[in-house]
Tab-separated table of C-alpha atoms in Angstrom:
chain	number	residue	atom	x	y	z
A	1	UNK	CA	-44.518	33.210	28.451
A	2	UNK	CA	-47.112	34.126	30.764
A	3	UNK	CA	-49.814	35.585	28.183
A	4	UNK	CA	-48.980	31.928	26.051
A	5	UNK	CA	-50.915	29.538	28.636
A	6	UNK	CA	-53.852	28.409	29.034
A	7	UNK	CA	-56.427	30.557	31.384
A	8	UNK	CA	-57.034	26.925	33.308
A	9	UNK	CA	-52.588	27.042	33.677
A	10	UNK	CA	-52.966	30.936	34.741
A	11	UNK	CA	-54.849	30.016	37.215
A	12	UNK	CA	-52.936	27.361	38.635
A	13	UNK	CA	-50.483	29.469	38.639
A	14	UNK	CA	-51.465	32.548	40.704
A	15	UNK	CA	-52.773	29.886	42.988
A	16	UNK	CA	-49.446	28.251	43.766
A	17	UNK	CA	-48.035	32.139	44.056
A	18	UNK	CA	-50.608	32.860	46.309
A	19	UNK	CA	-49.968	30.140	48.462
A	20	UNK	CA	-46.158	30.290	47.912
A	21	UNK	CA	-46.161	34.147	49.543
A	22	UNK	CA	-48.956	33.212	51.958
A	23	UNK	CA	-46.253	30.676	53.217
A	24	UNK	CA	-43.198	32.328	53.045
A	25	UNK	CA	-44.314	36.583	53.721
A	26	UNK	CA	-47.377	36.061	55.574
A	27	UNK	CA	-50.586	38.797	55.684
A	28	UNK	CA	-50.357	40.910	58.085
A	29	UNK	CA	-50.576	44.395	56.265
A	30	UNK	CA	-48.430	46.246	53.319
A	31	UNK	CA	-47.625	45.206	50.159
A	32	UNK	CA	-48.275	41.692	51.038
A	33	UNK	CA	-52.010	41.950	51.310
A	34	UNK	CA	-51.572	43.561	47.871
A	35	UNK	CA	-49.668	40.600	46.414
A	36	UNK	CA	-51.998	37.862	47.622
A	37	UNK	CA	-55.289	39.369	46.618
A	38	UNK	CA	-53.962	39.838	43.215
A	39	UNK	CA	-53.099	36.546	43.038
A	40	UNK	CA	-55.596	34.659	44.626
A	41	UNK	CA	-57.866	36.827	42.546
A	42	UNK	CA	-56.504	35.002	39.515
A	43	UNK	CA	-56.645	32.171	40.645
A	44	UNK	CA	-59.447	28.511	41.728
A	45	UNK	CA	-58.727	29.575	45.215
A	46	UNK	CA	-62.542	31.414	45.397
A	47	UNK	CA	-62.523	31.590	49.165
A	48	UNK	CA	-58.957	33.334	49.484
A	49	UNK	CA	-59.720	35.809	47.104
A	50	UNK	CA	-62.863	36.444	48.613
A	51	UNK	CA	-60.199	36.890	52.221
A	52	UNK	CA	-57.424	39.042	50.917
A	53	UNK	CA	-59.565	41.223	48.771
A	54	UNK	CA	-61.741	42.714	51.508
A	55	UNK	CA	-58.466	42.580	53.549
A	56	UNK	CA	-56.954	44.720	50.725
A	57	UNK	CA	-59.687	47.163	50.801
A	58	UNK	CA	-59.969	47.309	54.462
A	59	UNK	CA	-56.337	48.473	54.331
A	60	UNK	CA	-56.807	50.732	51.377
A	61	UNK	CA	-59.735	52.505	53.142
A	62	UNK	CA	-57.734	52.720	56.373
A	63	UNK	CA	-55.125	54.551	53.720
A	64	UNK	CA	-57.734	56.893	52.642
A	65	UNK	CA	-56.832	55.300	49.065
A	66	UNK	CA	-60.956	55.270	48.322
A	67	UNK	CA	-60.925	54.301	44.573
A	68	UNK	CA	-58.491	51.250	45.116
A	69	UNK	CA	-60.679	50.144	48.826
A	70	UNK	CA	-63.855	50.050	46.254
A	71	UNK	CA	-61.894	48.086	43.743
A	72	UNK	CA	-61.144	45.819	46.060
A	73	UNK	CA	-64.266	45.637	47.896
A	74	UNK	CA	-66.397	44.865	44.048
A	75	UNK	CA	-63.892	42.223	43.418
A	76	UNK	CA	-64.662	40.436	46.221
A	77	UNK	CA	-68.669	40.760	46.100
A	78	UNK	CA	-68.268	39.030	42.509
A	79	UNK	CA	-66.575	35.971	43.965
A	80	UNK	CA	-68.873	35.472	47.219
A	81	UNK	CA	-71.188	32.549	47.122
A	82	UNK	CA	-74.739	33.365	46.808
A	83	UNK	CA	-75.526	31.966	50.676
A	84	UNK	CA	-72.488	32.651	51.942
A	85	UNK	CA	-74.085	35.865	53.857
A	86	UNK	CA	-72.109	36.894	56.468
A	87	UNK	CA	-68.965	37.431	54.360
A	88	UNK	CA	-71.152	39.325	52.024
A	89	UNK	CA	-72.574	41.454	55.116
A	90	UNK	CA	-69.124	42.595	56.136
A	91	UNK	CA	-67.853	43.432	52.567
A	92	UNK	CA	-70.884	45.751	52.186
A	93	UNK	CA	-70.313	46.927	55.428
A	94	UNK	CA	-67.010	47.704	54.690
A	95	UNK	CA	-68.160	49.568	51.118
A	96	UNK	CA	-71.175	51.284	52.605
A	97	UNK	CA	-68.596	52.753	54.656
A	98	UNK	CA	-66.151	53.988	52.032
A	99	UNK	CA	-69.705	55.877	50.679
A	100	UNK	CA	-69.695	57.650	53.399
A	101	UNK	CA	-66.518	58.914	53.438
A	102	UNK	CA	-67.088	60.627	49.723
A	103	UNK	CA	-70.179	61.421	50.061
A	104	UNK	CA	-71.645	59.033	47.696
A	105	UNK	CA	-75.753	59.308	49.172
A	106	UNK	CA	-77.412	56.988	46.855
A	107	UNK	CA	-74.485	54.552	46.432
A	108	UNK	CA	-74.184	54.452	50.307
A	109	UNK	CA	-77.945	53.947	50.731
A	110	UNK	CA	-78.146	50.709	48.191
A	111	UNK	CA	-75.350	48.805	49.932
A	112	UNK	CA	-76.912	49.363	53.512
A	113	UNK	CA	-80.060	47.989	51.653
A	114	UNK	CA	-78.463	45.459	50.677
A	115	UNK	CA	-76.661	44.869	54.204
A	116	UNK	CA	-79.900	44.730	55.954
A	117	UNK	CA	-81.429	41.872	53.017
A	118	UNK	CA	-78.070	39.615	53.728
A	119	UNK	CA	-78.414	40.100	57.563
A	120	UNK	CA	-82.021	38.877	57.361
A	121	UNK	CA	-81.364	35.927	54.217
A	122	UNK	CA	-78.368	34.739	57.463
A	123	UNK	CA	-80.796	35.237	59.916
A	124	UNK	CA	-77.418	35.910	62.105
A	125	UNK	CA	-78.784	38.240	65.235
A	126	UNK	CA	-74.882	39.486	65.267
A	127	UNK	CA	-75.298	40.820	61.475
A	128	UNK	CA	-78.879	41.797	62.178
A	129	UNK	CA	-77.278	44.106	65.232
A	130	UNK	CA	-74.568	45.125	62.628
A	131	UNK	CA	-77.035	46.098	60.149
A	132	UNK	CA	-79.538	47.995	62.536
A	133	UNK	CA	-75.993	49.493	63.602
A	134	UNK	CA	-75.092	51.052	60.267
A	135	UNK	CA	-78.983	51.990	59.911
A	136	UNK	CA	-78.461	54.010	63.131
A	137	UNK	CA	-75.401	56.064	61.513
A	138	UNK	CA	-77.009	56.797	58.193
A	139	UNK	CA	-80.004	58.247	60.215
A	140	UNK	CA	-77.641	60.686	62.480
A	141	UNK	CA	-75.977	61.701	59.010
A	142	UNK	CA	-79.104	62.783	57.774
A	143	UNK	CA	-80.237	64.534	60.957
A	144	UNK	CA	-82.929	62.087	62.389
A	145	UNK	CA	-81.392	61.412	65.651
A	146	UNK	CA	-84.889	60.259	66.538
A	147	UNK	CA	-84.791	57.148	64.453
A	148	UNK	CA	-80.944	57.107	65.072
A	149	UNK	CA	-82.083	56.901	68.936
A	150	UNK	CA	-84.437	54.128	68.011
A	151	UNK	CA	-82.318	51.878	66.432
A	152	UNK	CA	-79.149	52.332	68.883
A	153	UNK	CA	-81.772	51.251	71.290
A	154	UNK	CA	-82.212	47.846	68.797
A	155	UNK	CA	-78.511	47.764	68.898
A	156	UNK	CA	-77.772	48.026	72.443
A	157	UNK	CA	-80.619	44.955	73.313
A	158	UNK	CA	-78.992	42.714	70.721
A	159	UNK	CA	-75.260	43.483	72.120
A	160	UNK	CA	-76.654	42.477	75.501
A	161	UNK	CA	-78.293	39.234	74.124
A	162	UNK	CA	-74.929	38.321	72.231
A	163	UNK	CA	-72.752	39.417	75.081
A	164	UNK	CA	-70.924	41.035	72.272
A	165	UNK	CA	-68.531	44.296	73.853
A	166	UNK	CA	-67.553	45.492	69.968
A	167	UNK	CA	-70.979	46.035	69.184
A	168	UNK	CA	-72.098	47.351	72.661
A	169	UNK	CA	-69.342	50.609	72.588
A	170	UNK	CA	-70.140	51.247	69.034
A	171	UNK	CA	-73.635	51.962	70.019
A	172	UNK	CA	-72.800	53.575	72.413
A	173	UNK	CA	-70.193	55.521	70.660
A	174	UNK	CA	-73.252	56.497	68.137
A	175	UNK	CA	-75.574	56.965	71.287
A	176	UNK	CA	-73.258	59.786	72.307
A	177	UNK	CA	-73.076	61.551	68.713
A	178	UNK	CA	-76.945	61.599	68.911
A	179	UNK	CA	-76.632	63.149	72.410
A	180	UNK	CA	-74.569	65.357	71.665
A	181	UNK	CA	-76.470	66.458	68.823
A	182	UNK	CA	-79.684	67.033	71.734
A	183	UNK	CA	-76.760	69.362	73.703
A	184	UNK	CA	-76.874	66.733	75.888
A	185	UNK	CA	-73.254	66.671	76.771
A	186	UNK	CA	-72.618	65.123	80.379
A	187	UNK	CA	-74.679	62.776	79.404
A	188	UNK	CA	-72.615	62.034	75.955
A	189	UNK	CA	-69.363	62.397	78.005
A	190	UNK	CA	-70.302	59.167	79.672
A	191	UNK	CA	-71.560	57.154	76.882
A	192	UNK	CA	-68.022	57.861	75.482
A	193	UNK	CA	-66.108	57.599	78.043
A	194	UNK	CA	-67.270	53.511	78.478
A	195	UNK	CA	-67.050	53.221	74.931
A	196	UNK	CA	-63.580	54.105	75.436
A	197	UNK	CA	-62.963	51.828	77.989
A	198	UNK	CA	-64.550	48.961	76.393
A	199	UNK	CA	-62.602	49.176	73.135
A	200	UNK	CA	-59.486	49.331	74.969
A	201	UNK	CA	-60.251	46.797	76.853
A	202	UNK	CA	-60.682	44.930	73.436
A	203	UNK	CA	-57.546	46.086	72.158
A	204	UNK	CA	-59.573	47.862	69.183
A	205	UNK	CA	-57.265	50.976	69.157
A	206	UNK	CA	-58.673	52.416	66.094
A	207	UNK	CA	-62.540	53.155	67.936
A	208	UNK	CA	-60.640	53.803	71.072
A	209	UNK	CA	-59.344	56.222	69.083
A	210	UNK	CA	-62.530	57.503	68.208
A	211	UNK	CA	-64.036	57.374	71.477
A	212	UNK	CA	-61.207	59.481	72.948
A	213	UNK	CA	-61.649	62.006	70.127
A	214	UNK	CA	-65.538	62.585	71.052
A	215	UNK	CA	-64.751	62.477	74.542
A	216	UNK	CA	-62.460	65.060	73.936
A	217	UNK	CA	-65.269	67.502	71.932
A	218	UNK	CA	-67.637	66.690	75.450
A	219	UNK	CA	-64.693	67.893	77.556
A	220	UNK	CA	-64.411	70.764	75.536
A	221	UNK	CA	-68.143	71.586	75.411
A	222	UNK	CA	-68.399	71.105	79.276
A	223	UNK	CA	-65.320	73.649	79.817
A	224	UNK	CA	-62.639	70.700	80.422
A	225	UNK	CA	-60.321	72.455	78.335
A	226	UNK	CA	-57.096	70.718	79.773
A	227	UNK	CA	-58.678	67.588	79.634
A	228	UNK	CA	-60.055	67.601	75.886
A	229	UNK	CA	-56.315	68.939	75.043
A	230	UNK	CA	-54.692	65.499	76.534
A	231	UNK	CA	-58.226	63.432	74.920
A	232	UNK	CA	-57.093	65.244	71.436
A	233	UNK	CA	-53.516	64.303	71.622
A	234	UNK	CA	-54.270	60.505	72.791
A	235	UNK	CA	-56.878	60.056	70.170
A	236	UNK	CA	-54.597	61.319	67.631
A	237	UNK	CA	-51.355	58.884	68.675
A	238	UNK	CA	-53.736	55.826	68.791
A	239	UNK	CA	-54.778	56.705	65.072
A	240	UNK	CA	-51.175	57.082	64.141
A	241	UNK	CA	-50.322	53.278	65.647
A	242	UNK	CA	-52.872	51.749	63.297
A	243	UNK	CA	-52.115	54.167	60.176
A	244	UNK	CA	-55.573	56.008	60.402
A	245	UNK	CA	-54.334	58.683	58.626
A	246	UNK	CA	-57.942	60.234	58.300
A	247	UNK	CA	-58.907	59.647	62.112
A	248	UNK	CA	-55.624	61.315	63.257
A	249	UNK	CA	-56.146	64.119	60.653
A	250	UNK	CA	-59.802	64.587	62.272
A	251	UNK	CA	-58.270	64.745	65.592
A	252	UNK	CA	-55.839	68.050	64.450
A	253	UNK	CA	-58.952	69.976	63.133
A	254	UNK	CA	-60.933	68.962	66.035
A	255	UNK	CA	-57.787	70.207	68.679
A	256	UNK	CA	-57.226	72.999	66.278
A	257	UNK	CA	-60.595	74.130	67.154
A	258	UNK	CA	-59.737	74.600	70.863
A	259	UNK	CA	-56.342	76.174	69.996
A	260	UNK	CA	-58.777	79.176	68.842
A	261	UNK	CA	-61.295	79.459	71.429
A	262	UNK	CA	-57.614	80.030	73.311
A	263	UNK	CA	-56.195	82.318	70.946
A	264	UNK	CA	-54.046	80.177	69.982
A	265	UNK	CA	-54.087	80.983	66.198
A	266	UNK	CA	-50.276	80.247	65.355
A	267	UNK	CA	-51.012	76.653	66.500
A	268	UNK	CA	-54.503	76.562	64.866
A	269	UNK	CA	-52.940	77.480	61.787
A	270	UNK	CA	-50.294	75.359	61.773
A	271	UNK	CA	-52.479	72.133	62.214
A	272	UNK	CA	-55.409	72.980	59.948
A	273	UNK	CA	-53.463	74.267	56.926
A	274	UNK	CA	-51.314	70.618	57.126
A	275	UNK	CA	-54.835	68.515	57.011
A	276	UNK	CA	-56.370	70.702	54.396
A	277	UNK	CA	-53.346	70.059	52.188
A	278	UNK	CA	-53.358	66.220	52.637
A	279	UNK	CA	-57.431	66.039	52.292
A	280	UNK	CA	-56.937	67.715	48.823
A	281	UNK	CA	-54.255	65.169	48.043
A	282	UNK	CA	-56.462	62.367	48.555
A	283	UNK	CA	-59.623	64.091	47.837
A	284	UNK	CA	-61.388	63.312	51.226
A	285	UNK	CA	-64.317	65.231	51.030
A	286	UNK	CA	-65.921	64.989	54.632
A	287	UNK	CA	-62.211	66.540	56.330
A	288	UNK	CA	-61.588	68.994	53.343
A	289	UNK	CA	-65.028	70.528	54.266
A	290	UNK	CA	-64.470	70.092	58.291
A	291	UNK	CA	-60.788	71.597	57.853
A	292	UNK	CA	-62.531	74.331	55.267
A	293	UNK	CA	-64.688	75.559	57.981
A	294	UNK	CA	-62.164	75.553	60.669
A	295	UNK	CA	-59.929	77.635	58.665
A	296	UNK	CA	-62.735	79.991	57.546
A	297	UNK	CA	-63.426	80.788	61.421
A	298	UNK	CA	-59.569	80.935	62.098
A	299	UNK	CA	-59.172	83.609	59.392
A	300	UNK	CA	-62.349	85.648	60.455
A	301	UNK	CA	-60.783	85.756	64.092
A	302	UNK	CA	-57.540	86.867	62.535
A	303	UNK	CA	-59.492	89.584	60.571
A	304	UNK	CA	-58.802	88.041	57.534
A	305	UNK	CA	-62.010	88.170	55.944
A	306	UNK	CA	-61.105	87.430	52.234
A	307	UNK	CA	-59.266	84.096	53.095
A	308	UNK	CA	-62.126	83.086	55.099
A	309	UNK	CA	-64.983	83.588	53.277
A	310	UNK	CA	-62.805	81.445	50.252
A	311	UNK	CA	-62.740	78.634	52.865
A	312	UNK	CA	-66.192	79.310	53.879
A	313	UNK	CA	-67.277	78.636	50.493
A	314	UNK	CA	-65.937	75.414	49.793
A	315	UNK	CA	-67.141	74.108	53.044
A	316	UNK	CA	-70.588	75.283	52.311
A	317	UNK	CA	-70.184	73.871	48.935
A	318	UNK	CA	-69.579	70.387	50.224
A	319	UNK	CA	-71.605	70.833	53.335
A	320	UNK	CA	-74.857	70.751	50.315
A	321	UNK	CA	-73.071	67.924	48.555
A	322	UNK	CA	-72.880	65.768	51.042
A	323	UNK	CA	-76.346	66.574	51.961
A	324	UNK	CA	-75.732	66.905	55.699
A	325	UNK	CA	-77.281	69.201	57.433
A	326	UNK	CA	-75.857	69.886	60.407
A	327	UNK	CA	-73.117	71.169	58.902
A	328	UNK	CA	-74.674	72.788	56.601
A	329	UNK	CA	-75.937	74.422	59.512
A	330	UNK	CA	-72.508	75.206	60.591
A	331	UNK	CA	-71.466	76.350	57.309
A	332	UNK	CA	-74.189	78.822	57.708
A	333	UNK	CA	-73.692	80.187	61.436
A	334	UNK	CA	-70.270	80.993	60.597
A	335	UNK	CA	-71.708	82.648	57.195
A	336	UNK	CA	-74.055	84.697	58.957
A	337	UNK	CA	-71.310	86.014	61.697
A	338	UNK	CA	-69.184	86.679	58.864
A	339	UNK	CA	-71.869	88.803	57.291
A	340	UNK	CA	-72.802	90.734	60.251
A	341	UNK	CA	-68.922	91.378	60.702
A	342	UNK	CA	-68.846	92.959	57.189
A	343	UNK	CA	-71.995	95.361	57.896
A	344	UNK	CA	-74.404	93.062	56.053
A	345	UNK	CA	-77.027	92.398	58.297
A	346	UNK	CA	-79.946	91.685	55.790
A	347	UNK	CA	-77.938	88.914	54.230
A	348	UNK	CA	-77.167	87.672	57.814
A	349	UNK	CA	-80.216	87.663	59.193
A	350	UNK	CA	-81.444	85.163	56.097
A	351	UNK	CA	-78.759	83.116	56.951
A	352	UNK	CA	-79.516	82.736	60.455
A	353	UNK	CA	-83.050	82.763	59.789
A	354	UNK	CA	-82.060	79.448	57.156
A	355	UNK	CA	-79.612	78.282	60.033
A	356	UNK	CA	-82.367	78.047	62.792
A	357	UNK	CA	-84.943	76.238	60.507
A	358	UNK	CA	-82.154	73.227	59.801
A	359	UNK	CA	-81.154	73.316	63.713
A	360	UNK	CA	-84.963	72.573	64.337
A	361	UNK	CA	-84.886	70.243	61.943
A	362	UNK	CA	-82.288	68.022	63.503
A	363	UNK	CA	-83.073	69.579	66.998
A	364	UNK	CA	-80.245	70.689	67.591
A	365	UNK	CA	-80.813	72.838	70.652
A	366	UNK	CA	-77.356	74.732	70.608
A	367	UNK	CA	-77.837	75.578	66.844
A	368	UNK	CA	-81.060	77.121	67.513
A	369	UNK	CA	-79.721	79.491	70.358
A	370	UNK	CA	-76.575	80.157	68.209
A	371	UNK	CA	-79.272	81.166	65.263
A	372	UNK	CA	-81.262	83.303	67.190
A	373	UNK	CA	-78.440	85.211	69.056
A	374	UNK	CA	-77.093	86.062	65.780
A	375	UNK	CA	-81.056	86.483	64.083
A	376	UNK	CA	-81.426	89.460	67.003
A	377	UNK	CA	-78.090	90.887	66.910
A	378	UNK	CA	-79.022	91.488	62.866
A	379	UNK	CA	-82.232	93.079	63.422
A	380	UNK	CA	-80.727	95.429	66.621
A	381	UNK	CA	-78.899	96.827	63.540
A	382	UNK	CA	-81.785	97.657	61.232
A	383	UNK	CA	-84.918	98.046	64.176
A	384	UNK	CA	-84.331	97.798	67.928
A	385	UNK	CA	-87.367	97.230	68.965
A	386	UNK	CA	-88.142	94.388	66.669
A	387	UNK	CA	-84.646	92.785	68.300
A	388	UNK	CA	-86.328	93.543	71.587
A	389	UNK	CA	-89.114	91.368	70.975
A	390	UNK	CA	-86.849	88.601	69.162
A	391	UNK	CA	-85.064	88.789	72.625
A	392	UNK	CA	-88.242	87.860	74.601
A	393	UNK	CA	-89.422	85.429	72.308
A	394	UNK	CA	-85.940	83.568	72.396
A	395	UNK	CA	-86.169	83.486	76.348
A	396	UNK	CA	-89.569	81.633	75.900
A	397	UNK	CA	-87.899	79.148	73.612
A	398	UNK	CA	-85.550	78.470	76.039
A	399	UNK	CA	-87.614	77.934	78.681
A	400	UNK	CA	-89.702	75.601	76.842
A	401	UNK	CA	-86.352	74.060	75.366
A	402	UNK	CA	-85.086	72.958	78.771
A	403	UNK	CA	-88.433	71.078	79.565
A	404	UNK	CA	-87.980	69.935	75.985
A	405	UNK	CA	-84.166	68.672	77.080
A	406	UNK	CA	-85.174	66.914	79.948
A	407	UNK	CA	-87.698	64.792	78.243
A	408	UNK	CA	-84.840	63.546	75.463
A	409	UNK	CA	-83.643	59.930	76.469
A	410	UNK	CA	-81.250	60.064	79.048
């Protein structure tokens, strides 16, 4: 029986598996990637393993299946040579990544660490780019689109130098997030709409999935509404034909949105509710707390102010987990118009107050003017004239925030 030989035979004998289904089934995706990293895990063939295992946990994070991706992903760090550093670059890449999706801070920050150490041991500029790439994303989570900025700038010089189009619309996909987050939107609109182009031009549906889906938020922020309806439903068929199953469930919140600025609740209902059910099912963290918020604004529009403050909750809940604060920020804009909706303008005008400090914190202009409509509607109800003078002082800010605007990188 199996369990009777020797380890040495065992070995041998995934190997010849391994090979025999590597042969005969090939690798593409499915099961098959399953079958060959188990057995070329067990198995002499180190650099194999090392293959199918991160292809295994590619797939599995592509799946959403986060537990089994990581699995994968530490079975292949323990069988990577200790100079082989480009393969170890991508697998951390790949699990710094997974982080990110639950919301693991600490774990996420030791495997960029980690990243950028390989990428400099390999002194490989592409891995260096990749690195200062990653860097760039872990900044905008946090809300420093400043150092974001700077690195994407790092980014974009080394794309250049390697004449490398992946790497160039990624930063510029990232580019546009950090616009975006500076209200810059025309100028975002562009940066995504070349990204776009250049990943299809690739054939890299999955980012040209995600370059349609921001483009679509810019169109929607710049009054495009027909547009960033067509953008939503592109981005989400392109993440259905490679299996994204989070990216496409992202799109549906992100159209559901614009479904209720038209009053299109039914719709908006329809779409949310079906991607908060499958983010519980596979505990995804980041769209439970994006759906959670959606639906908490749907059911305050609706005048359903029990469901949505339940929704709210959670969303704020995870919003501090995740330590990101510009939704956190959200979480507490929506809180705050909630409040004032239920005659409780003291606890809304702490909210706002709370909202506003985090908006100029990640300067995010259009948080700050959301903050302080909603800080001046709350003190109209308890002392006029004091919302009278919050109402000058919030012209002045805006003056100085369009100079302020137009000195941001264009």
């Amino acid at each position: 029986t199996y369990h009777s030989l020797l380890a040495a035979q065992r070995r041998d004998l995934h190997g010849r598996v391994g090979c025999y289904f590597e042969e005969t089934v090939g690798s593409a995706s499915g099961s098959a990637l399953d079958i060959l990293a188990y057995h070329f895990a067990g198995s002499n063939h180190r650099a194999k393993a090392v293959h199918y295992l991160r292809l295994a946990g590619e797939q599995a994070t592509r799946q959403a299946a986060y537990t089994v991706a990581v699995d994968y992903f530490n079975q292949a760090l323990d069988r990577v040579g200790g100079t082989d550093y480009a393969v170890r670059s991508a697998i951390l890449e790949a699990r710094e990544q997974v982080w990110r999706a639950l919301g693991k801070l600490t774990k996420r920050q030791q495997d960029l660490e980690a990243l950028e150490d390989a990428a400099e041991l390999g002194d490989d500029p592409l891995w260096k780019a990749r690195a200062t790439f990653r860097r760039a994303v872990f900044a905008y989570d946090q809300g420093d689109y400043q150092t974001a900025d700077d690195c994407l700038q790092r980014v974009i010089a080394y794309a250049f130098d390697l004449a490398d189009t992946r790497i160039m619309g990624l930063a510029l996909l990232e580019r546009g997030n950090v616009l975006s987050g500076w209200s810059r939107y025309e100028d975002a609109l562009i940066c995504f709409e070349v990204a776009a182009e250049l990943f299809d031009r690739e054939k890299l549906i999955g980012l040209q999935a995600e370059a349609v889906r921001k483009r679509a938020e810019m169109q929607h922020h710049t009054g495009d509404w027909v547009g960033a309806l067509s953008s939503y439903e592109e981005a989400e068929r392109l993440s259905v034909e490679v299996g994204d199953r989070a990216g496409a469930s992202m799109q549906r919140v992100d159209q559901s949105l614009l479904y209720l600025q038209l009053g299109k609740f039914e719709e908006a209902q329809q779409d949310l509710m079906a991607v908060w059910q499958w983010a519980k099912r596979v505990e995804h963290p980041y769209i439970l707390m994006a759906s959670g918020a959606a639906l908490g604004e749907l059911y305050w529009n609706m005048e359903k102010s029990h469901k949505a403050g339940s929704y709210l909750l959670i969303a704020h809940a995870l919003s501090e987990e995740k330590d990101n604060p510009y939704h956190h920020m959200q979480m507490l804009l929506a809180s705050a118009a909630m409040l004032l909706d239920a005659g409780e303008p003291d606890a809304a005008l702490l909210g706002a107050q709370e909202a506003q400090s985090l908006a100029a914190q990640i300067e995010s202009a259009e948080g700050e003017v959301r903050a302080m409509a909603l800080e001046i509607e709350a003190m109209a109800r308890q002392n006029p004239v004091a919302a009278a003078y919050g109402a000058w002082a919030a012209l002045d800010w805006l003056e100085n925030a369009d100079e302020r605007l137009q000195s941001l990188p264009s």
